mmCIF file of C-alpha atoms in Angstrom:
data_model
loop_
_atom_site.group_PDB
_atom_site.id
_atom_site.type_symbol
_atom_site.label_atom_id
_atom_site.label_comp_id
_atom_site.label_asym_id
_atom_site.label_seq_id
_atom_site.Cartn_x
_atom_site.Cartn_y
_atom_site.Cartn_z
ATOM 1 C CA UNK A 1 -25.428 242.022 87.453
ATOM 2 C CA UNK A 2 -25.955 245.063 89.647
ATOM 3 C CA UNK A 3 -23.278 247.602 89.185
ATOM 4 C CA UNK A 4 -24.498 250.266 91.725
ATOM 5 C CA UNK A 5 -27.159 250.920 94.326
ATOM 6 C CA UNK A 6 -27.742 254.325 95.670
ATOM 7 C CA UNK A 7 -30.341 256.465 97.333
ATOM 8 C CA UNK A 8 -31.085 259.515 95.500
ATOM 9 C CA UNK A 9 -33.126 262.446 97.078
ATOM 10 C CA UNK A 10 -34.886 264.330 94.217
ATOM 11 C CA UNK A 11 -36.144 267.592 94.712
ATOM 12 C CA UNK A 12 -39.314 269.043 92.527
ATOM 13 C CA UNK A 13 -40.463 272.590 92.178
ATOM 14 C CA UNK A 14 -43.932 273.301 90.769
ATOM 15 C CA UNK A 15 -43.775 275.567 88.151
ATOM 16 C CA UNK A 16 -47.627 276.391 89.081
ATOM 17 C CA UNK A 17 -47.744 277.343 92.696
ATOM 18 C CA UNK A 18 -43.794 277.181 93.525
ATOM 19 C CA UNK A 19 -44.272 274.281 96.247
ATOM 20 C CA UNK A 20 -40.947 272.599 96.903
ATOM 21 C CA UNK A 21 -40.802 269.026 97.843
ATOM 22 C CA UNK A 22 -38.686 266.220 97.684
ATOM 23 C CA UNK A 23 -38.623 262.168 97.756
ATOM 24 C CA UNK A 24 -36.111 259.582 98.305
ATOM 25 C CA UNK A 25 -35.662 256.889 95.599
ATOM 26 C CA UNK A 26 -33.675 253.661 95.491
ATOM 27 C CA UNK A 27 -31.703 253.080 92.220
ATOM 28 C CA UNK A 28 -30.216 250.134 90.857
ATOM 29 C CA UNK A 29 -27.811 250.443 87.999
ATOM 30 C CA UNK A 30 -27.195 247.148 86.477
ATOM 31 C CA UNK A 31 -26.009 245.224 83.497
ATOM 32 C CA UNK A 32 -26.961 242.514 81.261
ATOM 33 C CA UNK A 33 -26.601 241.025 77.703
ATOM 34 C CA UNK A 34 -28.841 243.780 76.365
ATOM 35 C CA UNK A 35 -27.065 246.577 78.149
ATOM 36 C CA UNK A 36 -27.001 249.116 80.954
ATOM 37 C CA UNK A 37 -30.006 250.046 83.012
ATOM 38 C CA UNK A 38 -31.489 251.824 85.625
ATOM 39 C CA UNK A 39 -34.192 250.809 88.194
ATOM 40 C CA UNK A 40 -36.121 253.014 90.739
ATOM 41 C CA UNK A 41 -38.460 252.392 93.293
ATOM 42 C CA UNK A 42 -40.241 254.232 96.049
ATOM 43 C CA UNK A 43 -40.928 252.017 99.419
ATOM 44 C CA UNK A 44 -40.019 248.746 97.528
ATOM 45 C CA UNK A 45 -42.415 249.786 94.806
ATOM 46 C CA UNK A 46 -41.182 250.128 91.309
ATOM 47 C CA UNK A 47 -41.706 253.508 89.619
ATOM 48 C CA UNK A 48 -40.451 255.225 86.447
ATOM 49 C CA UNK A 49 -37.629 257.827 86.505
ATOM 50 C CA UNK A 50 -38.297 260.830 88.527
ATOM 51 C CA UNK A 51 -36.149 262.342 85.809
ATOM 52 C CA UNK A 52 -38.499 261.726 82.876
ATOM 53 C CA UNK A 53 -42.335 263.048 82.228
ATOM 54 C CA UNK A 54 -43.917 259.377 82.881
ATOM 55 C CA UNK A 55 -42.252 259.569 86.359
ATOM 56 C CA UNK A 56 -42.966 263.058 87.327
ATOM 57 C CA UNK A 57 -44.368 263.706 90.695
ATOM 58 C CA UNK A 58 -47.701 265.515 91.178
ATOM 59 C CA UNK A 59 -47.440 268.530 93.411
ATOM 60 C CA UNK A 60 -48.843 268.075 96.675
ATOM 61 C CA UNK A 61 -50.484 271.406 96.856
ATOM 62 C CA UNK A 62 -51.910 271.791 93.418
ATOM 63 C CA UNK A 63 -51.667 268.348 91.739
ATOM 64 C CA UNK A 64 -49.497 269.186 88.496
ATOM 65 C CA UNK A 65 -46.682 266.963 87.815
ATOM 66 C CA UNK A 66 -43.166 268.142 87.407
ATOM 67 C CA UNK A 67 -39.836 266.461 86.492
ATOM 68 C CA UNK A 68 -37.254 266.124 89.456
ATOM 69 C CA UNK A 69 -33.861 267.053 89.791
ATOM 70 C CA UNK A 70 -31.074 265.338 91.881
ATOM 71 C CA UNK A 71 -30.570 266.751 95.259
ATOM 72 C CA UNK A 72 -28.232 264.519 97.030
ATOM 73 C CA UNK A 73 -27.098 261.238 96.428
ATOM 74 C CA UNK A 74 -25.643 258.004 98.803
ATOM 75 C CA UNK A 75 -24.057 255.136 97.299
ATOM 76 C CA UNK A 76 -24.982 251.843 99.060
ATOM 77 C CA UNK A 77 -22.048 249.287 99.262
ATOM 78 C CA UNK A 78 -23.208 246.182 97.315
ATOM 79 C CA UNK A 79 -20.035 244.174 98.324
ATOM 80 C CA UNK A 80 -18.221 243.765 101.822
ATOM 81 C CA UNK A 81 -16.166 246.425 102.896
ATOM 82 C CA UNK A 82 -12.255 246.324 103.011
ATOM 83 C CA UNK A 83 -10.378 244.240 105.491
ATOM 84 C CA UNK A 84 -10.835 245.792 109.189
ATOM 85 C CA UNK A 85 -14.440 247.042 108.576
ATOM 86 C CA UNK A 86 -16.822 246.602 111.633
ATOM 87 C CA UNK A 87 -19.025 243.541 110.983
ATOM 88 C CA UNK A 88 -21.002 240.956 112.719
ATOM 89 C CA UNK A 89 -21.463 237.096 112.021
ATOM 90 C CA UNK A 90 -25.204 235.989 111.354
ATOM 91 C CA UNK A 91 -25.028 232.494 112.767
ATOM 92 C CA UNK A 92 -28.852 232.108 112.883
ATOM 93 C CA UNK A 93 -30.312 233.994 109.784
ATOM 94 C CA UNK A 94 -33.967 233.188 110.554
ATOM 95 C CA UNK A 95 -33.750 234.660 114.053
ATOM 96 C CA UNK A 96 -31.104 237.418 113.682
ATOM 97 C CA UNK A 97 -32.358 240.710 114.716
ATOM 98 C CA UNK A 98 -36.054 239.588 114.402
ATOM 99 C CA UNK A 99 -37.510 243.046 115.432
ATOM 100 C CA UNK A 100 -36.475 243.919 111.491
ATOM 101 C CA UNK A 101 -39.623 242.066 110.181
ATOM 102 C CA UNK A 102 -41.741 244.041 112.483
ATOM 103 C CA UNK A 103 -40.399 247.438 112.149
ATOM 104 C CA UNK A 104 -42.346 250.153 110.201
ATOM 105 C CA UNK A 105 -41.634 250.961 106.656
ATOM 106 C CA UNK A 106 -39.512 253.894 106.592
ATOM 107 C CA UNK A 107 -41.322 256.000 103.798
ATOM 108 C CA UNK A 108 -39.713 257.538 100.890
ATOM 109 C CA UNK A 109 -41.185 260.779 102.109
ATOM 110 C CA UNK A 110 -40.705 260.631 105.833
ATOM 111 C CA UNK A 111 -37.453 262.916 105.815
ATOM 112 C CA UNK A 112 -37.504 266.751 106.708
ATOM 113 C CA UNK A 113 -37.220 269.117 103.824
ATOM 114 C CA UNK A 114 -34.480 271.514 104.605
ATOM 115 C CA UNK A 115 -35.049 274.873 103.693
ATOM 116 C CA UNK A 116 -38.435 274.316 102.083
ATOM 117 C CA UNK A 117 -40.276 277.217 104.115
ATOM 118 C CA UNK A 118 -37.719 279.550 103.296
ATOM 119 C CA UNK A 119 -37.610 278.913 99.662
ATOM 120 C CA UNK A 120 -41.293 278.618 99.399
ATOM 121 C CA UNK A 121 -41.495 282.168 101.006
ATOM 122 C CA UNK A 122 -38.853 283.656 98.763
ATOM 123 C CA UNK A 123 -40.506 282.385 95.614
ATOM 124 C CA UNK A 124 -43.703 283.549 96.725
ATOM 125 C CA UNK A 125 -42.303 287.001 97.423
ATOM 126 C CA UNK A 126 -40.512 286.853 93.904
ATOM 127 C CA UNK A 127 -43.813 286.235 92.345
ATOM 128 C CA UNK A 128 -45.969 288.943 93.913
ATOM 129 C CA UNK A 129 -43.177 291.491 92.888
ATOM 130 C CA UNK A 130 -43.162 289.922 89.419
ATOM 131 C CA UNK A 131 -47.071 290.449 89.435
ATOM 132 C CA UNK A 132 -46.819 293.536 90.707
ATOM 133 C CA UNK A 133 -44.712 294.978 87.683
#
């Protein structure tokens, strides 16, 4: 049984070239007779947890793999909202909002990365200052 669904933005910082990037992951937590589990996916494709070495993302600049850290999280409601929540009845499911079927995939890396350039510049300056000492 699914106990929680969320979208998690995971931030990575390369320890080799100090590049920062982030990726959005869909996360489902569920429980069954064997215990509690967590399931990660990107763009509908199952992936290992980005918080473990097996799921570490490669740096887009130098290719080294780095474990991520949670930057932001948004829960996705798994059940209908409370009474009075806006809703629309679906009377013809196969033809309901057909444009959804042809819409392009919103990729997990499609978001802007706030403060990325400022943070990159600060880290490069710090690395340069440390190398000069």
